Coordinates of C-alpha atoms in Angstrom, one line a residue:
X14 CA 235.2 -4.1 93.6
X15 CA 233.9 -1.4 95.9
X16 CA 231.2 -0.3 93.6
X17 CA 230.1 -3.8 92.7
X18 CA 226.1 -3.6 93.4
X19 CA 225.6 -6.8 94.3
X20 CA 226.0 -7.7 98.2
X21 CA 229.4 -7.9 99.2
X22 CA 231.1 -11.7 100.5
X23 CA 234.6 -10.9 100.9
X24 CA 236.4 -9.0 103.4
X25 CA 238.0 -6.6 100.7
X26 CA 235.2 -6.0 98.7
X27 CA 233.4 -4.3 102.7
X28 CA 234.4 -0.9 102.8
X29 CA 234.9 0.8 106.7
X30 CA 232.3 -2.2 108.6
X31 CA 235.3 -3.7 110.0
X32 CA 234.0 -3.1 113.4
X33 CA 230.7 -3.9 113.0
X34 CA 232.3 -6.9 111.2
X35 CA 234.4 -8.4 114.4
X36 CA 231.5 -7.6 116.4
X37 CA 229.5 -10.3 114.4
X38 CA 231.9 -12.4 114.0
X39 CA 233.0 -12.1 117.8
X40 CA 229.2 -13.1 118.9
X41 CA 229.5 -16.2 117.4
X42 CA 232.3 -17.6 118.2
X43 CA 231.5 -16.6 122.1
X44 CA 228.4 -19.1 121.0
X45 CA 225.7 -16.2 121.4
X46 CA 222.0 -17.7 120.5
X47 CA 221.1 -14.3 118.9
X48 CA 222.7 -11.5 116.7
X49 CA 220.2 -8.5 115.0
X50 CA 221.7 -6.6 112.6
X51 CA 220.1 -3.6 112.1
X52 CA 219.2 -0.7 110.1
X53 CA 217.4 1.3 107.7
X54 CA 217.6 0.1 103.6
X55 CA 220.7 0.1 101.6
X56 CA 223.6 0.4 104.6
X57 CA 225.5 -2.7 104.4
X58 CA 223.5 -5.6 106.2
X59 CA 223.2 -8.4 103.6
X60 CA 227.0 -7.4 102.9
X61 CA 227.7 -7.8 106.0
X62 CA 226.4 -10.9 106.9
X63 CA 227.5 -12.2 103.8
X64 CA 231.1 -11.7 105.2
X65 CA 230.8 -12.9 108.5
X66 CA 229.2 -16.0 107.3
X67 CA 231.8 -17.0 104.6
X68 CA 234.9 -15.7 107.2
X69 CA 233.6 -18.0 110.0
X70 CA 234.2 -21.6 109.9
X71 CA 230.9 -23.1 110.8
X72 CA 228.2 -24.0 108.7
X73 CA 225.1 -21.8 107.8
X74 CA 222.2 -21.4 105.9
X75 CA 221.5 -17.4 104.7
X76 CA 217.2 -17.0 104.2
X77 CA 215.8 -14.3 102.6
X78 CA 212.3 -14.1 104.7
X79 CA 210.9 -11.5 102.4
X80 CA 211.4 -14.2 99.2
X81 CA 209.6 -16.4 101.4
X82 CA 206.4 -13.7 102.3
X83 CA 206.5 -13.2 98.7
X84 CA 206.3 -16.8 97.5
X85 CA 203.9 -18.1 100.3
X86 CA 202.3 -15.2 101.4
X87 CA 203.9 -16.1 105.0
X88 CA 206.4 -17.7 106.0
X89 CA 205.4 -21.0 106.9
X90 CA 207.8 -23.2 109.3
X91 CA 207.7 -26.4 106.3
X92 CA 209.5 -23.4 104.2
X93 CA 211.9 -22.6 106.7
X94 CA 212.8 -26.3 107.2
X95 CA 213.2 -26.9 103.8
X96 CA 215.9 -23.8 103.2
X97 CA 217.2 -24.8 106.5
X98 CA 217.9 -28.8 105.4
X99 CA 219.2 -27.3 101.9
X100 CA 221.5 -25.6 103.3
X101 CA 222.9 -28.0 106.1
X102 CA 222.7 -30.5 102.7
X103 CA 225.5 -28.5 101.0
X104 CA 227.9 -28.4 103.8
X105 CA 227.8 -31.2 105.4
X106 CA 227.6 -34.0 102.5
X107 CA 224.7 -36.1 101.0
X108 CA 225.0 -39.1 103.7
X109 CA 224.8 -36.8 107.2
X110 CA 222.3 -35.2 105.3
X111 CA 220.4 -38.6 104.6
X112 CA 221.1 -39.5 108.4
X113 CA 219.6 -36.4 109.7
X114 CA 216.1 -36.6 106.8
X115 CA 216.1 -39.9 108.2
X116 CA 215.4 -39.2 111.8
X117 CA 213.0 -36.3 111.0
X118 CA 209.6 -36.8 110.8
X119 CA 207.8 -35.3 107.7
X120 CA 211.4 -35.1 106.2
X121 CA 212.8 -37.3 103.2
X122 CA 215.5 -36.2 100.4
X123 CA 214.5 -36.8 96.6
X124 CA 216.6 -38.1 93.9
X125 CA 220.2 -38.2 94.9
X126 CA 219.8 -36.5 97.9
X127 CA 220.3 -33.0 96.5
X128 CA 216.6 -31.9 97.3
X129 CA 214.5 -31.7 99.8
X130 CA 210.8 -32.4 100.6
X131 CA 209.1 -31.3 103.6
X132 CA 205.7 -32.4 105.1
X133 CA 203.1 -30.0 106.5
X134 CA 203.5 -29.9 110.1
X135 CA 207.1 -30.6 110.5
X136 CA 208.7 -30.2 113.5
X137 CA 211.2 -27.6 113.5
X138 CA 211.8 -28.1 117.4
X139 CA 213.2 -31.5 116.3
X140 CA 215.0 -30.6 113.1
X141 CA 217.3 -28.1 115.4
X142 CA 217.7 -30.1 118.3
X143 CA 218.8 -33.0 115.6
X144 CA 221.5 -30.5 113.9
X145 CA 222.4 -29.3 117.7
X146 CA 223.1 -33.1 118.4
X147 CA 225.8 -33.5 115.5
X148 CA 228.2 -31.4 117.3
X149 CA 228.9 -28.7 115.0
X150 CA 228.1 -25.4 115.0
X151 CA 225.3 -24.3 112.9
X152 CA 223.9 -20.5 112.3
X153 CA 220.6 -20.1 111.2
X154 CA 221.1 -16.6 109.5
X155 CA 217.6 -14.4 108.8
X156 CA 217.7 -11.4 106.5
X157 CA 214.8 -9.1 106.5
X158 CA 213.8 -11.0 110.0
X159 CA 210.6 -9.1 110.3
X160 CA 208.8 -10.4 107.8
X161 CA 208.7 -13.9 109.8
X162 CA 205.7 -12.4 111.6
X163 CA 203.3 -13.3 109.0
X164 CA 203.1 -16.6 110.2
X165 CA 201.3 -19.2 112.4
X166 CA 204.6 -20.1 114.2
X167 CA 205.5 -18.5 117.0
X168 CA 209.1 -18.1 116.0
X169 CA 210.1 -16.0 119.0
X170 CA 209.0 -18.9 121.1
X171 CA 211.2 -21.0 118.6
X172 CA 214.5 -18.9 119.2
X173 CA 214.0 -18.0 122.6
X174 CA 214.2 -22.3 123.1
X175 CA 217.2 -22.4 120.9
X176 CA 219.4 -20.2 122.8
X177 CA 218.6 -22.5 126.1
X178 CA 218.7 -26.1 124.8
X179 CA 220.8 -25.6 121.8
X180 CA 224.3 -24.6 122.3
X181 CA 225.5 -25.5 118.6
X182 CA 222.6 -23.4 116.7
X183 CA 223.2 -19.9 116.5
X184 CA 220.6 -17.0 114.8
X185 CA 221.6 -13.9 112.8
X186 CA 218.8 -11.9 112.3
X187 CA 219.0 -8.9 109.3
X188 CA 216.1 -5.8 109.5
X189 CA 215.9 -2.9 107.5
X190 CA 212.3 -2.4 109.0
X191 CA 213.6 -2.1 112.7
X192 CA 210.8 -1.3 114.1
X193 CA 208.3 -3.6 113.0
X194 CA 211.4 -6.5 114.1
X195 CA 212.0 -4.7 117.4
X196 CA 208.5 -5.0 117.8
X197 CA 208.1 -8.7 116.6
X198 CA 210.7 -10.0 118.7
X199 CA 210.6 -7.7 122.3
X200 CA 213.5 -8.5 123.5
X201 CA 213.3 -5.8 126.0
X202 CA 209.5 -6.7 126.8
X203 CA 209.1 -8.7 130.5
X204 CA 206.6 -10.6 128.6
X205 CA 208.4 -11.7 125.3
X206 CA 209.9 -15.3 125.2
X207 CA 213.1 -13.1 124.6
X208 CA 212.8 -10.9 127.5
X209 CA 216.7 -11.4 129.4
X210 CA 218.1 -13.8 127.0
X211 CA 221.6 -12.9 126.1
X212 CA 222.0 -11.7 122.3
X213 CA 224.0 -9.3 120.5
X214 CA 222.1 -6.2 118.7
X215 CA 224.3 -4.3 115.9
X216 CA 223.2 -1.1 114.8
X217 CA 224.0 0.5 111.2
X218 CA 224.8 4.2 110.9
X219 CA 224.9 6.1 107.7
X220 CA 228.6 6.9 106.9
X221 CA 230.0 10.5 107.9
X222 CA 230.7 12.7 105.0
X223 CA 234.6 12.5 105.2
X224 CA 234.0 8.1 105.0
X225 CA 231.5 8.8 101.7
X226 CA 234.0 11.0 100.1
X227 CA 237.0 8.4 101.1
X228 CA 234.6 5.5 100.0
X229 CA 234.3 6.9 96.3
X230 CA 238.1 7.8 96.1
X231 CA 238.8 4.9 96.7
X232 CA 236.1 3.5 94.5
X233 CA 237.3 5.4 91.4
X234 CA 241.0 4.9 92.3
X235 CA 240.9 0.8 92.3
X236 CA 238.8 1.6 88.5
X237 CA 241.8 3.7 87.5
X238 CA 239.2 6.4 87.1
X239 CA 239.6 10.2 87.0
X240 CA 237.0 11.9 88.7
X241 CA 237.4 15.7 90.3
X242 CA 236.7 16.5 94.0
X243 CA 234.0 18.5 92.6
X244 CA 232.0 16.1 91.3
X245 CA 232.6 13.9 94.1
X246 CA 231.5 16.3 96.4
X247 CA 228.3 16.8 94.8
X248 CA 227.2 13.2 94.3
X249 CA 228.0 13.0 98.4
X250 CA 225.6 16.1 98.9
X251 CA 223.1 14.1 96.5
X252 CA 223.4 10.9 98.4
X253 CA 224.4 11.6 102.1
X254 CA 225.8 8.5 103.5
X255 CA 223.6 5.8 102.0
X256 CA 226.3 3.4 100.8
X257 CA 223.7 1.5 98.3
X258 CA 223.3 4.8 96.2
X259 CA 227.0 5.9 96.3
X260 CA 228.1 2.3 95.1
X261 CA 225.5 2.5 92.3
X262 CA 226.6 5.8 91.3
X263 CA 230.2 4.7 91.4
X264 CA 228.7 1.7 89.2
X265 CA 227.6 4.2 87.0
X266 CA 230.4 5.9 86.4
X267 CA 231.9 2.6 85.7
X268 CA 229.7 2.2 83.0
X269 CA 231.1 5.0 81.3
X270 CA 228.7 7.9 82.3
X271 CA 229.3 11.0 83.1
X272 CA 228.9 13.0 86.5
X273 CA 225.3 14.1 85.7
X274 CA 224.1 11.5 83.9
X275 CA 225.2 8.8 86.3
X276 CA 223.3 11.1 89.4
X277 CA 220.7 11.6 87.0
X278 CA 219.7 7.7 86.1
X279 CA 220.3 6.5 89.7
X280 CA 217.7 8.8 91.1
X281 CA 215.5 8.1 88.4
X282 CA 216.4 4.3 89.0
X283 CA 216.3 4.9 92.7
X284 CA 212.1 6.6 92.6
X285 CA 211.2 3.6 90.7
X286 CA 212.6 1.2 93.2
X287 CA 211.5 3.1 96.4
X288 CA 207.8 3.8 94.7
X289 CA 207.2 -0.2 94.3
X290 CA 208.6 -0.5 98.1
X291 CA 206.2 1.6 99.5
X292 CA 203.3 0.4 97.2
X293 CA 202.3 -2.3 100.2
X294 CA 202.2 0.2 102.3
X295 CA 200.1 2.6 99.8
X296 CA 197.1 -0.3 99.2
X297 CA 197.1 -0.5 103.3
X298 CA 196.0 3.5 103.3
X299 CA 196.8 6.5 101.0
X300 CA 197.7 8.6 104.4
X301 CA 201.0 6.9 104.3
X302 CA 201.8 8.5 101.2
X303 CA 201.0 11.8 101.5
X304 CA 202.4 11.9 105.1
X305 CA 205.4 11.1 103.2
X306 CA 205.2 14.0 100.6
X307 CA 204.1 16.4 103.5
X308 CA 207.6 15.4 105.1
X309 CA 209.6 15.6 102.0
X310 CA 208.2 18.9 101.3
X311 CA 209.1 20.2 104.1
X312 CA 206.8 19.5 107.1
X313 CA 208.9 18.4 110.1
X314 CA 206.0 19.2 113.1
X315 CA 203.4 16.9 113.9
X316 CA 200.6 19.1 113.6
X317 CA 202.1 20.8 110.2
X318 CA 202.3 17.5 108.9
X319 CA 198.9 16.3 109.8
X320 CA 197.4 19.7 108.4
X321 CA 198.8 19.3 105.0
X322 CA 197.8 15.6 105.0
X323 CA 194.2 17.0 105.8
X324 CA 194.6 19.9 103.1
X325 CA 195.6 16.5 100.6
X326 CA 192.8 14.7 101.9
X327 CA 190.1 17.3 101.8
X328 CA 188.7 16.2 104.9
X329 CA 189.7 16.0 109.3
X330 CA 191.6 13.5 110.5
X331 CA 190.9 11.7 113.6
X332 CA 194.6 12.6 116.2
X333 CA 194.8 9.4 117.3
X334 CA 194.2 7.5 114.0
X335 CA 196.8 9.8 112.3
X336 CA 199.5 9.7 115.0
X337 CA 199.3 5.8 114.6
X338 CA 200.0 6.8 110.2
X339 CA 203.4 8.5 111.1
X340 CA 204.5 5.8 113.6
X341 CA 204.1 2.9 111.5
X342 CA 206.1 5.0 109.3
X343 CA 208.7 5.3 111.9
X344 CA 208.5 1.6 112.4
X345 CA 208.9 0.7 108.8
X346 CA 212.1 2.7 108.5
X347 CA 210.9 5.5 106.0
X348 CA 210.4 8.3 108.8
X349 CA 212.8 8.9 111.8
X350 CA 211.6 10.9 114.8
X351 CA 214.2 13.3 116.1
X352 CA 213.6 16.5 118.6
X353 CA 213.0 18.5 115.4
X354 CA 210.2 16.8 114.2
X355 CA 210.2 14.0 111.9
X356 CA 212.6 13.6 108.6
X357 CA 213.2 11.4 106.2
X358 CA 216.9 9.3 106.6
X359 CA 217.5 8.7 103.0
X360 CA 217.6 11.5 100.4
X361 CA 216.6 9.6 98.0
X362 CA 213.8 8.5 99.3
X363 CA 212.9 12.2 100.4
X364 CA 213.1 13.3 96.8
X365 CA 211.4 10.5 95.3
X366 CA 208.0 11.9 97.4
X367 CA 208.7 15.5 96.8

């Protein structure tokens, strides 16, 4: 079902990503070390990794790094072996998974071999050159790949060595915060590990008005649900070309709302949710939020901006200290920086600091 919130895993269910789709896809099987996927929140990525990973016939592992942060408060490497053996565990059988525990150091399976127990201090070098040395291709895949900065591994390092020695272990990486992975990874830095090393870098767009209009027809057609061009037309003025707020509206819908009630609950569903997402960013400094509400209310210009954040604050702000405020915002994916100032990409977002 198009309008299924939940990430997508079948071809059908992935509306208009096909070429993004083959691009993924046609990375791995050309054996590439490292794919990004890319892009601001609520696009497609998850879906679209999802897709490629249960299409391709190699085995894989799918870790959410921001469940890790959140459980550990980093992401430690013993974590990241542990959901790396569990998933190697259910594709390839309890005994290759015994035979590989067995020649890992600070590795051993519990009970029937269906969990696994990791050491402190690992060695992930060795865990991945062991699954390289089995001779079937493996992909490590990363979603929200930025958050594996909070760590004491130097996982750059880590994948940089991969795609040398490793010619059976392939990484996806997934980042809705681009710029904070761009800037953890460097791939275009002479002095990051990943400086020159070949990988494949997919980038998200927003769909065009004429694919969010097509994308709910055909939503509320495979429903066998009337809905008028007018209201369709609104809700794609509402939402712009955000797919994760015209499924949910479509969901909506499917729940038997009407027009306005169904725009009505998702943006009131949609503050919530983008309010407790930026609330990391609010203990860090309050600056980030009323930047934010000078942008949604209108302030495109630097210097407009940092005046009404001043106004808000009741006291001068330091140039540099602020300029640094509106480009971590620009790194975090809730700004974007454009020749005509600085906007918001999601509408939603916009309206839920306005």
């Amino acid at each position: 079902m198009l309008f299924n919130p939940r990430p997508k895993t079948r071809r059908e269910e992935l509306y208009d990503r096909r070429d993004e789709l083959e691009r993924v896809e046609d990375g791995l099987r050309k054996v590439l070390g490292l794919v990004t996927i890319l892009g601001i929140r609520r696009l497609g990525k998850s879906s679209l990794l999802n897709v490629a990973l249960n299409e391709l016939p190699y085995g894989s592992v799918k870790i959410d790094a921001r469940k890790v942060y959140s459980e550990f408060g980093n992401v430690p490497r013993e974590a990241l072996a542990k959901l790396i053996l569990e998933g190697f565990l259910k594709r390839s059988g309890k005994e290759r998974a015994r035979e590989l525990a067995r020649s890992i150091r600070g590795v051993r399976l519990l009970g029937f071999g269906v969990e696994v127990e990791v050491e402190r201090g690992v060695n992930l070098y060795g865990l991945l050159e062991r699954i390289n040395s089995l001779g079937e291709r493996f992909v490590i895949a990363i979603d929200e790949a930025q958050y594996l900065r909070f760590s004491n591994s130097r996982y750059p390092e880590l994948i940089a060595w991969a795609i040398d020695e490793l010619e059976n272990v392939s990484f996806v990486l997934t980042g809705s915060e681009v710029g904070l992975l761009e800037d953890f990874l460097r791939l275009h830095d002479p002095g990051s590990a990943l400086f020159g090393r070949p990988h494949l870098e997919i980038r998200l767009k927003r769909f065009e008005r004429h694919q969010s209009v097509d994308f709910l027809e055909r939503g509320f057609d495979e429903l066998g649900l009337r809905v008028s061009r007018e209201e369709i037309d609104e809700a794609v003025d509402e939402l712009d070309g955000i797919v994760g707020w015209l499924t949910l509206y479509g969901y909506n819908r499917y729940l038997g709302l009407g027009h306005s009630r169904a725009l009505q609950r998702l943006k009131e569903d949609a503050k919530r949710l983008i309010l407790a997402e930026f609330s990391r960013l609010r203990e860090l400094s309050h600056r980030y939020e009323l930047a934010m509400r000078a942008v949604a209310n209108g302030k495109h210009r630097w210097k407009e901006i940092k005046e009404t954040v001043e106004i808000l604050e009741g006291k001068r702000i330091d140039d540099k200290n602020f300029s640094n405020v509106l480009s971590n915002l620009v790194r975090y994916g809730y700004l974007e920086k454009t020749v005509d100032g600085y906007v918001i990409p999601d509408p939603l977002v916009e309206l839920a600091f306005r």
